Coordinates of C-alpha atoms in Angstrom, one line a residue:
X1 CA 30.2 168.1 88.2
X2 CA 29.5 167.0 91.8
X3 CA 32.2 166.9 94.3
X4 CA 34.2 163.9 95.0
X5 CA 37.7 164.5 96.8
X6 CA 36.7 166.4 100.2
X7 CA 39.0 167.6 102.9
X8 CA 37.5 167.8 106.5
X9 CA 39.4 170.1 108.5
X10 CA 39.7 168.6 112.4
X11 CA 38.8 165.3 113.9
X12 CA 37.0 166.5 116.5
X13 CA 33.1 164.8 117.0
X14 CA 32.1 167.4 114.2
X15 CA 34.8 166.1 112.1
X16 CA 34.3 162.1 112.4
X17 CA 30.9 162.9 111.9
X18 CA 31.5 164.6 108.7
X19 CA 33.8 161.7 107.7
X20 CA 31.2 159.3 107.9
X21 CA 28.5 162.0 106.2
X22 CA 31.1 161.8 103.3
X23 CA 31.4 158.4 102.9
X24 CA 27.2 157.6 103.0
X25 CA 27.0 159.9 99.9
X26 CA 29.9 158.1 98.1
X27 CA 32.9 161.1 98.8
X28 CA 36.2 160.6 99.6
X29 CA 37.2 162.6 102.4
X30 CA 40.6 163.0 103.8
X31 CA 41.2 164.8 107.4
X32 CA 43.6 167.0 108.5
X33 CA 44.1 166.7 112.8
X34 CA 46.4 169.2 113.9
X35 CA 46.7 167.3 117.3
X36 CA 48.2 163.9 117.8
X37 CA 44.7 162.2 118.5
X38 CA 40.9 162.7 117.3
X39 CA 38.6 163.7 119.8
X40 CA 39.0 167.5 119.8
X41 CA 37.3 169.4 122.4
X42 CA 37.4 166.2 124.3
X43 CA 40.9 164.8 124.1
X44 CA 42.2 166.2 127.6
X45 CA 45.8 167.6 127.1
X46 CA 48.1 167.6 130.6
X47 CA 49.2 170.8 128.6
X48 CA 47.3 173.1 127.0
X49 CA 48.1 173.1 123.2
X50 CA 48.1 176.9 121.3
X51 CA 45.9 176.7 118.9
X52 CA 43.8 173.9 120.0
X53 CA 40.4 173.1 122.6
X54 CA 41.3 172.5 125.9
X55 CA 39.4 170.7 129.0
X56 CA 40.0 170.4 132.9
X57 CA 40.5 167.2 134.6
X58 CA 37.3 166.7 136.2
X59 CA 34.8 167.8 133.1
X60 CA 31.7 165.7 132.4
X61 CA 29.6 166.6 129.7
X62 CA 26.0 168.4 130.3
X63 CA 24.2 166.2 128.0
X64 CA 23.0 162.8 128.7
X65 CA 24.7 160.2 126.5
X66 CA 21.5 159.5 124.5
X67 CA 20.9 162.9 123.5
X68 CA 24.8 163.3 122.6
X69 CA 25.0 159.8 120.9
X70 CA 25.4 159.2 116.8
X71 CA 21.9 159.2 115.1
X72 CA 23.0 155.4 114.2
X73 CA 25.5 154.6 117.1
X74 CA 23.7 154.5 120.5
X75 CA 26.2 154.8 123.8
X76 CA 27.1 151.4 125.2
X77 CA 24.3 150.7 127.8
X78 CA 27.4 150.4 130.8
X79 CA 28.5 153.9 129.9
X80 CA 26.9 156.4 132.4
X81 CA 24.3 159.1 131.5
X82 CA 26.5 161.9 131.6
X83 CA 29.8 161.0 130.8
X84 CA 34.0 161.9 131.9
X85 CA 35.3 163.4 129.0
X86 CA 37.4 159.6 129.1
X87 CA 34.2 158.0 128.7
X88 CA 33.6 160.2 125.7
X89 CA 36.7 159.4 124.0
X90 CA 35.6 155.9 124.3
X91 CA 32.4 156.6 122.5
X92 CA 34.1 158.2 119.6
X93 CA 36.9 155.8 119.6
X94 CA 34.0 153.3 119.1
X95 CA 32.3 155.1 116.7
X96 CA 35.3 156.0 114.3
X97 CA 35.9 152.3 114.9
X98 CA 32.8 151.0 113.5
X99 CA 32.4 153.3 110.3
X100 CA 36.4 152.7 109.6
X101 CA 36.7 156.6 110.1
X102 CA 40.2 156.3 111.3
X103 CA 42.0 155.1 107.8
X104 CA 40.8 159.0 106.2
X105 CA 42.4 160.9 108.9
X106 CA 45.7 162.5 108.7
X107 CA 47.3 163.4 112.3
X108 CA 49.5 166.1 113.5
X109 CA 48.5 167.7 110.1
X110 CA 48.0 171.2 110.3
X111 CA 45.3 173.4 107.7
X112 CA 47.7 176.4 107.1
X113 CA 45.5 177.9 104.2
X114 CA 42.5 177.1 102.3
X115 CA 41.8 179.5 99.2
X116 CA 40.0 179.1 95.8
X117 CA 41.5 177.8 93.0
X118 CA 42.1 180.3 89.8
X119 CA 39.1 178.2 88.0
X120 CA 36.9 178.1 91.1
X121 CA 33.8 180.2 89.2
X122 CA 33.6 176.5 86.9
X123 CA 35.3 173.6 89.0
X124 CA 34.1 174.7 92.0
X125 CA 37.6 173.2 93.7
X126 CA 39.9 174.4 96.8
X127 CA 43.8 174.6 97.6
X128 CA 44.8 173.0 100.6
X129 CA 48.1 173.9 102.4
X130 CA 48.6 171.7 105.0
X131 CA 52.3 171.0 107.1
X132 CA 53.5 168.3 109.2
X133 CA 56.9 169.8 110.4
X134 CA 58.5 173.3 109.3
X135 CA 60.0 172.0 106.5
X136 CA 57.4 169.3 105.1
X137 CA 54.1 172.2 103.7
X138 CA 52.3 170.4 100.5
X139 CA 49.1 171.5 98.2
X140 CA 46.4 169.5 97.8
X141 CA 43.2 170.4 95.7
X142 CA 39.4 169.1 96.8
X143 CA 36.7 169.6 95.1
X144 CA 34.8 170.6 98.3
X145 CA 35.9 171.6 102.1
X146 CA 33.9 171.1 105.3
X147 CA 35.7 173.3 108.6
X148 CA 35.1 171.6 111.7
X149 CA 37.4 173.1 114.0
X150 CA 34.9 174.5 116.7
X151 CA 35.5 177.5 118.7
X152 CA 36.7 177.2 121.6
X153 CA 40.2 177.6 120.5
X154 CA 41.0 181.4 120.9
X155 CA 41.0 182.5 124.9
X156 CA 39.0 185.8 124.9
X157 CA 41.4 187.6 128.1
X158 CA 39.5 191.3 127.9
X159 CA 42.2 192.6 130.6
X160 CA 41.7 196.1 129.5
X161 CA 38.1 196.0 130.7
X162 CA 39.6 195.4 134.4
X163 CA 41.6 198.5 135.7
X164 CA 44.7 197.8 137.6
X165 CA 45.1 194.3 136.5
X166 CA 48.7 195.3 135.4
X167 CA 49.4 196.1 139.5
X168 CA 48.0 192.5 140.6
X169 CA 50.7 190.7 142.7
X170 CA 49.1 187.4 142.3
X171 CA 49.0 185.3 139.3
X172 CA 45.8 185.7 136.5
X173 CA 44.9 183.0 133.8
X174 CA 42.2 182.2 131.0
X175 CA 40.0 178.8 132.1
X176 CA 41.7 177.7 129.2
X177 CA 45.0 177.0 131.1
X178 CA 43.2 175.5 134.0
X179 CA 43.5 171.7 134.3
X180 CA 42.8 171.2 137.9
X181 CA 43.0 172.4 141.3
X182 CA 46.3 171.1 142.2
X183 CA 48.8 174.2 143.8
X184 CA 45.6 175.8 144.9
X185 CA 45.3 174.9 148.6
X186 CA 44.4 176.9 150.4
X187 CA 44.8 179.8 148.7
X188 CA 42.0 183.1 147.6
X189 CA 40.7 182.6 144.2
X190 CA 38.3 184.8 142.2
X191 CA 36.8 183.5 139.2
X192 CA 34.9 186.2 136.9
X193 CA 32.4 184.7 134.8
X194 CA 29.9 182.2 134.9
X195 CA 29.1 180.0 132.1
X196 CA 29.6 176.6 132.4
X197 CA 33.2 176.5 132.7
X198 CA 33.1 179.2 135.4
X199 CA 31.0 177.4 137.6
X200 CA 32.8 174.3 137.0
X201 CA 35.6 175.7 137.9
X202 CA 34.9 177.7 141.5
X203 CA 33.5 174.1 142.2
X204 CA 36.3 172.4 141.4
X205 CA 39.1 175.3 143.4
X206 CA 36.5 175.8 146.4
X207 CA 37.1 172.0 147.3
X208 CA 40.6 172.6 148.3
X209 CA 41.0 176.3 148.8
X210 CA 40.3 179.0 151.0
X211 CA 37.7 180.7 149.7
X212 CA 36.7 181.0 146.2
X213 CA 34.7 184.3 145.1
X214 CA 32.5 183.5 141.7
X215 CA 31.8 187.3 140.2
X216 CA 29.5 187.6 137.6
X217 CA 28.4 190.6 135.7
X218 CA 24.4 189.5 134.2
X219 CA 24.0 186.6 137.0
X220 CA 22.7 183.1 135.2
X221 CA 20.0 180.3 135.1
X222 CA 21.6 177.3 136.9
X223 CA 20.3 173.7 136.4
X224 CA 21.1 170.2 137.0
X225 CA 21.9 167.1 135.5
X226 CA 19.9 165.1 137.5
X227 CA 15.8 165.9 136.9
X228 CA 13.1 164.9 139.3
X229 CA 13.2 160.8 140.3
X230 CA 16.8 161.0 139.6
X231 CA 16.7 160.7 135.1
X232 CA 19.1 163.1 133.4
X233 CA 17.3 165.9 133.1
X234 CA 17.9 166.5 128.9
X235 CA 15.8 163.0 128.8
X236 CA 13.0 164.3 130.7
X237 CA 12.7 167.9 129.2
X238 CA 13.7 168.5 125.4
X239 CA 10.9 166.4 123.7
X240 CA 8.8 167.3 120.7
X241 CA 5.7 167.8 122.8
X242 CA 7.9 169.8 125.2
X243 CA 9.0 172.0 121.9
X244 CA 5.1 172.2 121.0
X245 CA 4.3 173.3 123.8
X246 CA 7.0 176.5 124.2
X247 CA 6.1 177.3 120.7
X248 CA 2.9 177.3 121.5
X249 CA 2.7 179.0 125.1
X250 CA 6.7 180.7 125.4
X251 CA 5.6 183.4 128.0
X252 CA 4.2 180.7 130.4
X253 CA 6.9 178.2 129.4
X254 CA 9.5 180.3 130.7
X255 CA 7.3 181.2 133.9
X256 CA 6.9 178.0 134.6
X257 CA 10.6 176.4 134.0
X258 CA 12.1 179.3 135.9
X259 CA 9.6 178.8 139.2
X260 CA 10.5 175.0 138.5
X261 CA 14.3 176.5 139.2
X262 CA 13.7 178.4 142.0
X263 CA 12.2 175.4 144.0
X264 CA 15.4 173.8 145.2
X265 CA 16.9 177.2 145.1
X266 CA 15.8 180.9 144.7
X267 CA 18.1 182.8 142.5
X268 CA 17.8 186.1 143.8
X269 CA 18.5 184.7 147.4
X270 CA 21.9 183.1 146.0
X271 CA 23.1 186.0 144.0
X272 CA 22.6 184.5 140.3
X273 CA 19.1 186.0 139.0
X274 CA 19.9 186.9 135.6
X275 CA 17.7 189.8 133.7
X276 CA 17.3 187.3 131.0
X277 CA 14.4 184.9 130.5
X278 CA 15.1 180.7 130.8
X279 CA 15.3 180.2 127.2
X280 CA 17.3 183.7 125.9
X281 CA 20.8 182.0 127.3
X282 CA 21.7 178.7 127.5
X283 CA 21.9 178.1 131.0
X284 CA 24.8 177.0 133.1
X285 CA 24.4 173.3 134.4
X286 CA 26.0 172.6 137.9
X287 CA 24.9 170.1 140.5
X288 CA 27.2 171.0 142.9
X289 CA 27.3 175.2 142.6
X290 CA 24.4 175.7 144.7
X291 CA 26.0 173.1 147.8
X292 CA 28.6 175.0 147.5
X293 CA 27.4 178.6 147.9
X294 CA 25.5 177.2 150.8
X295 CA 28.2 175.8 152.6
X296 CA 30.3 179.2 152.2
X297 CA 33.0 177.5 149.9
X298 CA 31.8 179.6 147.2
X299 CA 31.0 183.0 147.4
X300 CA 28.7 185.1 144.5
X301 CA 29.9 188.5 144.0
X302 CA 28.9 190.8 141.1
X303 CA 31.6 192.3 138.3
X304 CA 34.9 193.2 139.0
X305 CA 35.5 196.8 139.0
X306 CA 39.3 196.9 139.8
X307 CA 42.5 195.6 141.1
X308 CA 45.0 197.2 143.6
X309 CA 48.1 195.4 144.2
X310 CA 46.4 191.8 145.5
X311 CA 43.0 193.4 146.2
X312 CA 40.1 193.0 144.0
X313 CA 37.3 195.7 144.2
X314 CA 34.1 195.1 142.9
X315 CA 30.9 196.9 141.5
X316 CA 29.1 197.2 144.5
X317 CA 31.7 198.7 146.4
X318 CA 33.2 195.5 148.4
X319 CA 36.8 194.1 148.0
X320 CA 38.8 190.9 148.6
X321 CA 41.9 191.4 150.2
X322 CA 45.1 189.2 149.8
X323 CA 43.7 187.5 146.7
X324 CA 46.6 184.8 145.0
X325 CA 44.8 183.8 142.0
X326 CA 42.2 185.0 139.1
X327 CA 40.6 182.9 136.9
X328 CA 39.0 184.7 133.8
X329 CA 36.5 182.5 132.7
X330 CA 35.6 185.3 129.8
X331 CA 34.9 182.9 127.0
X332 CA 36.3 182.8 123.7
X333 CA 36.9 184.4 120.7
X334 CA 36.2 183.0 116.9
X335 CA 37.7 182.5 113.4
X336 CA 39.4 180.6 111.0
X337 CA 42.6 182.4 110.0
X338 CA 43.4 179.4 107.3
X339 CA 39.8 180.9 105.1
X340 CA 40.3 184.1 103.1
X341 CA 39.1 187.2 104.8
X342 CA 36.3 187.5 103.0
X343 CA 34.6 184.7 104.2
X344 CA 34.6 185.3 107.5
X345 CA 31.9 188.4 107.0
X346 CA 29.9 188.9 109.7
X347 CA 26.2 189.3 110.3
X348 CA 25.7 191.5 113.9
X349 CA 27.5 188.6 116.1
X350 CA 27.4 185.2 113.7
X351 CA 29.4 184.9 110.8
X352 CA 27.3 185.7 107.5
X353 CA 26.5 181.8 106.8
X354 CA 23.0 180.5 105.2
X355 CA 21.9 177.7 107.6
X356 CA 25.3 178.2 109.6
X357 CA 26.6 176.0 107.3
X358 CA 27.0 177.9 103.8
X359 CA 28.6 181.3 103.0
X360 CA 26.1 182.6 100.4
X361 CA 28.2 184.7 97.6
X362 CA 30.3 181.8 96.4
X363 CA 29.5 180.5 93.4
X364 CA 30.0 177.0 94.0
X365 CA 28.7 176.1 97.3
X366 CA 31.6 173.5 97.9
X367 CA 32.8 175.0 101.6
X368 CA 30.8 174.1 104.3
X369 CA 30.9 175.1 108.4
X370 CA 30.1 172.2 110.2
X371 CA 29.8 172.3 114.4
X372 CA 30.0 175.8 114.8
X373 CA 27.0 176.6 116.5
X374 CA 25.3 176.6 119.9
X375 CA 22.3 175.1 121.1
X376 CA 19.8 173.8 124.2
X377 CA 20.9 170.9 123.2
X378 CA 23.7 168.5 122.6
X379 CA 26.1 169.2 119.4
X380 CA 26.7 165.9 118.0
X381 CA 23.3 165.4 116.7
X382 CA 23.1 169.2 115.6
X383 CA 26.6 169.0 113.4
X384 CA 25.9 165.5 112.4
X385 CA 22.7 166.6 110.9
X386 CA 24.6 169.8 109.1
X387 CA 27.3 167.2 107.5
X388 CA 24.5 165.1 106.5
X389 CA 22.9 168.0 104.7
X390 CA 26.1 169.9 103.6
X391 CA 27.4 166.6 101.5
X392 CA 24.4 166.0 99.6
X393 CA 24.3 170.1 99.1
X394 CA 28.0 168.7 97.5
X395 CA 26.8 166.1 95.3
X396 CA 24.3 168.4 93.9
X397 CA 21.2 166.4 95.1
X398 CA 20.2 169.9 97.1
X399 CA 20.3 173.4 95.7
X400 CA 20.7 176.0 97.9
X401 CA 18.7 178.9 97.0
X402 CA 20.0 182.2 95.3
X403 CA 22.4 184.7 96.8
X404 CA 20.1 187.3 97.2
X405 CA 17.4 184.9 98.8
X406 CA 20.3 183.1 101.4
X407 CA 21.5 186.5 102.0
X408 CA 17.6 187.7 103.5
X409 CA 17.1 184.7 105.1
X410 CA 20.3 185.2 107.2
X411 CA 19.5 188.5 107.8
X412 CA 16.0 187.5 109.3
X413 CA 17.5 184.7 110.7
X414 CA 19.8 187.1 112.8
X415 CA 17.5 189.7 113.6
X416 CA 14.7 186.8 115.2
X417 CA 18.3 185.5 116.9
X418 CA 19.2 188.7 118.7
X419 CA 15.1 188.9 119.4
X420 CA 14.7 185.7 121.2
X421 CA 17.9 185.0 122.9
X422 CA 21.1 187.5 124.6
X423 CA 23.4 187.1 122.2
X424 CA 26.9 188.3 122.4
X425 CA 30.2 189.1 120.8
X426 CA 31.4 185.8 122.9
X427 CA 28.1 183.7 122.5
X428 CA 26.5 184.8 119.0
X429 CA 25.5 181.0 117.5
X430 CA 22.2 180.1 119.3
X431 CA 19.7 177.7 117.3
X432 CA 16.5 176.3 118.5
X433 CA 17.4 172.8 119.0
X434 CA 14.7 170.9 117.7
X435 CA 13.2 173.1 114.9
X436 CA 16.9 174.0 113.6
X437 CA 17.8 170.1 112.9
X438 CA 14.2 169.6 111.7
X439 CA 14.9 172.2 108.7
X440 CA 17.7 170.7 107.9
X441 CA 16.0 167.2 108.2
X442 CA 13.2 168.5 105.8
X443 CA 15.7 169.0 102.8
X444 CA 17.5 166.0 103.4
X445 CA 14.4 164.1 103.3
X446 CA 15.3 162.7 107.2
X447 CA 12.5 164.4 109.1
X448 CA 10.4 161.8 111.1
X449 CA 6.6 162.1 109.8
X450 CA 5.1 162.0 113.6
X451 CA 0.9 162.1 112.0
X452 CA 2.1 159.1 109.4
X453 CA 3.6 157.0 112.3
X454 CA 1.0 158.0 114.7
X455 CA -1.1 155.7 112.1
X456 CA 1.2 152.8 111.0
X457 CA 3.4 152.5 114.0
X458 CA 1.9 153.9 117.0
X459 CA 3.9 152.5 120.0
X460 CA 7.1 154.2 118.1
X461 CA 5.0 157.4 117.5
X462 CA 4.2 157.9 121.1
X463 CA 8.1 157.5 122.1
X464 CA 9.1 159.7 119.1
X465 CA 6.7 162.5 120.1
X466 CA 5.9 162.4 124.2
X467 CA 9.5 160.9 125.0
X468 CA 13.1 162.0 124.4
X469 CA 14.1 163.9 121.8
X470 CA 16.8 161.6 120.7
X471 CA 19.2 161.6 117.8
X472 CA 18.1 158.2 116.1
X473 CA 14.3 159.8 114.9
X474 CA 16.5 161.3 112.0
X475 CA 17.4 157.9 110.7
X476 CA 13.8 156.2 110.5
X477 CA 13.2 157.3 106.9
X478 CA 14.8 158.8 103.6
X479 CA 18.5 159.1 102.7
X480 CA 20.4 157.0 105.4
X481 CA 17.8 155.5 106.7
X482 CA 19.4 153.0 109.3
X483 CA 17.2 150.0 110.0
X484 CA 18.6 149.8 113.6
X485 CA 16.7 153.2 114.4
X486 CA 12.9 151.9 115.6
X487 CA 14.8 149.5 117.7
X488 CA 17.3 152.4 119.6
X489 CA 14.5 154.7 119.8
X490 CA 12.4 151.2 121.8
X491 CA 15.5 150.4 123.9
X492 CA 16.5 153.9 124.7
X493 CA 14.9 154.0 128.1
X494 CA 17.0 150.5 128.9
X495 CA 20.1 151.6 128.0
X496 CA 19.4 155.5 130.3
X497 CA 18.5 152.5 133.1
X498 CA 21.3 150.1 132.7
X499 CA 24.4 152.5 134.3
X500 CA 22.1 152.7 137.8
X501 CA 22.2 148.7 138.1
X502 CA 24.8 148.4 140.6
X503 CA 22.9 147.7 143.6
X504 CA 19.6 146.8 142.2
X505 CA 16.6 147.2 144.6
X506 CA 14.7 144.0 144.2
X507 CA 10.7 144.7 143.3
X508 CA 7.0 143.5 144.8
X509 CA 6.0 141.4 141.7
X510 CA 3.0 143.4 141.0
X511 CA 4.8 146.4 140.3
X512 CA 5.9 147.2 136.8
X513 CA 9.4 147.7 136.3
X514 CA 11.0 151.2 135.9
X515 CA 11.4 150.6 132.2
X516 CA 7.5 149.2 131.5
X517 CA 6.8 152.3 133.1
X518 CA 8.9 154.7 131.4
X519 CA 7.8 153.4 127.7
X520 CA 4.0 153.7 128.6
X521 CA 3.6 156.7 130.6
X522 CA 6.5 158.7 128.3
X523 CA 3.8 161.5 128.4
X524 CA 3.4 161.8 131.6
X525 CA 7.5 162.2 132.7
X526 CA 7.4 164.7 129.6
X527 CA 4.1 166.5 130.9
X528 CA 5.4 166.9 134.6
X529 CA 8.6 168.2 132.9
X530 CA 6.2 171.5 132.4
X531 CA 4.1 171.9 135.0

């Protein structure tokens, strides 16, 4: 019997997106928000919550609001490319709006356990604990379960690996406290690690104290938001040619992206050449760490080796004296202590899911990981795509394949993982954007046929393939198919336009407009993007 009552654990993008996945294959899902607001990640907290994503005060997201957007909710054209994480709430707030998400969504609800009912090997179905208050826990059963609670939830504070740390006279915290650089004027901050909340970070500090010293241990591939001619730079660069074309030549790809890199600023010279190739990490993305290293505001120093009372002694021999304040920018730790032990197995880094989605020895395939998984791209589209797939996996209209097949194809699955990119205990989830949402796309019967439309429908064919990779291709055919999707796919240059019309610079009228230009000569911008 196919599942009907489904319980969606955090309202979080990944959640509202399973919400609506639900609801397009006729489910009834009910939401559990531990918080007193959706938005997850992105509802910024004055105080940081236990238990629950935090965010600084001055975070804007990395990807462009196209590439982040709904596969059948494009961004209001006013919102800017790269959005405040207040402009993203409004996006979400819109979009649990529009599909009536709200009404299914149970707040300041906490998950407390999720475990099998006696009769699970035949029904399939799941008991819910959930609590509002100490005294108010209730039971609910579900015939299926989808976890979307992310994680970046669990500080990772590795102050054993720093000797001496107990002797520091200043004061230490996880970038999961920070919420801005108020009480640190003038004052000497090191930060240790640098993904993207690191560099965030020493930004945001360096513009009001001292000095800020940014120590890093394996160095890192830093890019902007902004590409060349002033386009968000995820617009310009992840495109199905673009993914041909690594597939194709990966050696020279990288070659040619990292010398790209080096142009406005050599690596090596600033401190931050990493071993690893371009495409092995996803990089950090920071307009403003390289003015800031020039300028002296920021300084790059390798790992920490030590502390001494309010000295900090690194690697290479050099120490900070009088330091007041360490940020450990260390990254996070993973689980879900409300699933039974056993299904939180592990497979070298990842957790031991088929598709990052499924954990293959149950015998009803009714619990689903949605959102947990990284990318060089945006996650909205990736964990919208994995709801989409995991609810008709649900209503039976998808089989997954045996036990023994899920548990090889994991296996190989990890072993090309750890081949192609540097994985870690802290960052074990990568995907290849494109191809990963295409698979899933495949079985779900969503996957844009690019030779078929090259031949019915060429002026969309030429923007699905040479332009932006954009989230509304997975709604042009099959299960909900949204008729709205040739049209966003047409306007999506317009609305990437739109958010730069404050001053507009009036044109000769024999030149084309930026838009005419940027729907005929998509190729080109993607082409340039390479070489």
């Amino acid at each position: 019997m196919a599942a009907q009552r489904v319980a969606v654990i955090g309202a979080g993008p990944s959640g509202l997106t399973s919400i609506k996945a639900c609801l397009e294959e006729g489910l009834e899902p009910t939401c559990f928000e531990s918080s007193y607001d959706i938005g997850g990640l992105w509802k910024f907290k004055e105080k940081p919550e236990p238990g629950r994503a935090n965010i600084y005060q001055s975070v804007v997201i990395n990807s462009s609001k196209e590439m982040m957007s709904f596969s059948d909710f494009p961004p209001p054209a006013e919102l800017p490319n790269n959005m405040h994480h207040s402009e993203i709430m409004i996006y979400l707030r819109l979009y649990a709006q529009a599909f009536n998400l709200t009404q299914h969504i149970h707040l300041q609800t906490t998950v407390i356990s999720v475990r099998q009912r006696p009769d699970f090997a035949a029904s399939g179905q799941w008991e819910v604990e959930t609590e509002k208050t100490e005294a108010s826990r209730q039971m609910h059963v579900f015939d299926a379960v989808i976890v979307c609670t992310g994680h970046f939830t669990q500080p990772h504070l590795p102050l054993t690996d720093f000797p001496g740390i107990e002797s520091f006279q200043g004061r230490y915290f996880h970038s999961w406290d920070y919420r801005s650089a108020e009480g640190l004027e003038g004052k000497r901050v090191v930060v240790i690690g640098i993904g993207n909340s690191g560099g965030d970070i020493a930004v945001d500090i360096s513009r009001v104290a001292e000095k800020v010293y940014l120590s890093t241990r394996s160095g890192a591939w830093v890019i902007g938001r902004v590409a060349p001619g002033g386009l968000p730079a995820d617009i310009v660069r992840v495109s199905r040619m673009g993914n041909l074309i690594r597939k194709l030549f990966p050696s020279w790809t990288n070659k040619t992206l990292e010398k790209k890199l080096n142009a406005p600023f050599d690596h090596k010279l600033y401190g931050l050449q990493p071993k690893h190739a371009f495409f092995a990490q996803v990089p950090v993305v920071n307009d403003d760490l390289p003015a800031r290293i020039i300028s002296g505001r920021v300084q790059v120093k390798p790992n920490v080796k030590e502390f001494s009372g309010s000295s900090v002694i690194f690697t290479d021999g050099s120490i900070i004296d009088k330091v007041d304040v360490v940020v450990f920018a260390t990254g996070y730790n993973y689980g879900f202590p409300f699933l039974p032990a056993a299904l939180q197995a592990k497979c070298g880094y990842r957790l031991c899911l088929y598709k990052h989605i499924f954990h293959p020895t149950l015998t009803k395939p009714t619990l689903a990981v949605v959102g947990f998984i990284h990318g060089f791209g945006a996650i909205n589209p990736l964990a919208e795509m994995q709801a989409r797939w995991a609810t008709r996996v649900f209503k039976g209209l998808i089989t997954l394949p045996t036990d023994k097949i899920m548990m090889k194809e994991i296996e190989k699955d990890t072993a090309e993982m750890h081949q192609k990119h540097a994985c870690s205990e802290r960052y074990p989830l990568y995907v290849d954007y494109i191809p990963y949402q295409d698979s899933l796309a495949e079985q779900v019967g969503a996957r844009p046929n690019i030779p078929w439309l090259f031949v019915t429908d060429p002026k969309l064919a030429l923007q699905v393939f040479y332009g932006p990779a954009t989230p509304y291709q997975y709604r042009l055919t099959g299960p909900g198919r949204w008729a709205g999707a040739r049209q966003a796919i047409l306007t999506q240059w317009d609305r990437v336009i739109q958010p730069f019309k404050t001053r507009v610079v009036p044109e000769p009228e024999t030149k084309p407009s930026i838009i005419m230009f940027l729907n005929i000569n998509a190729v080109f911008v993607q082409i340039y993007a390479y070489l």
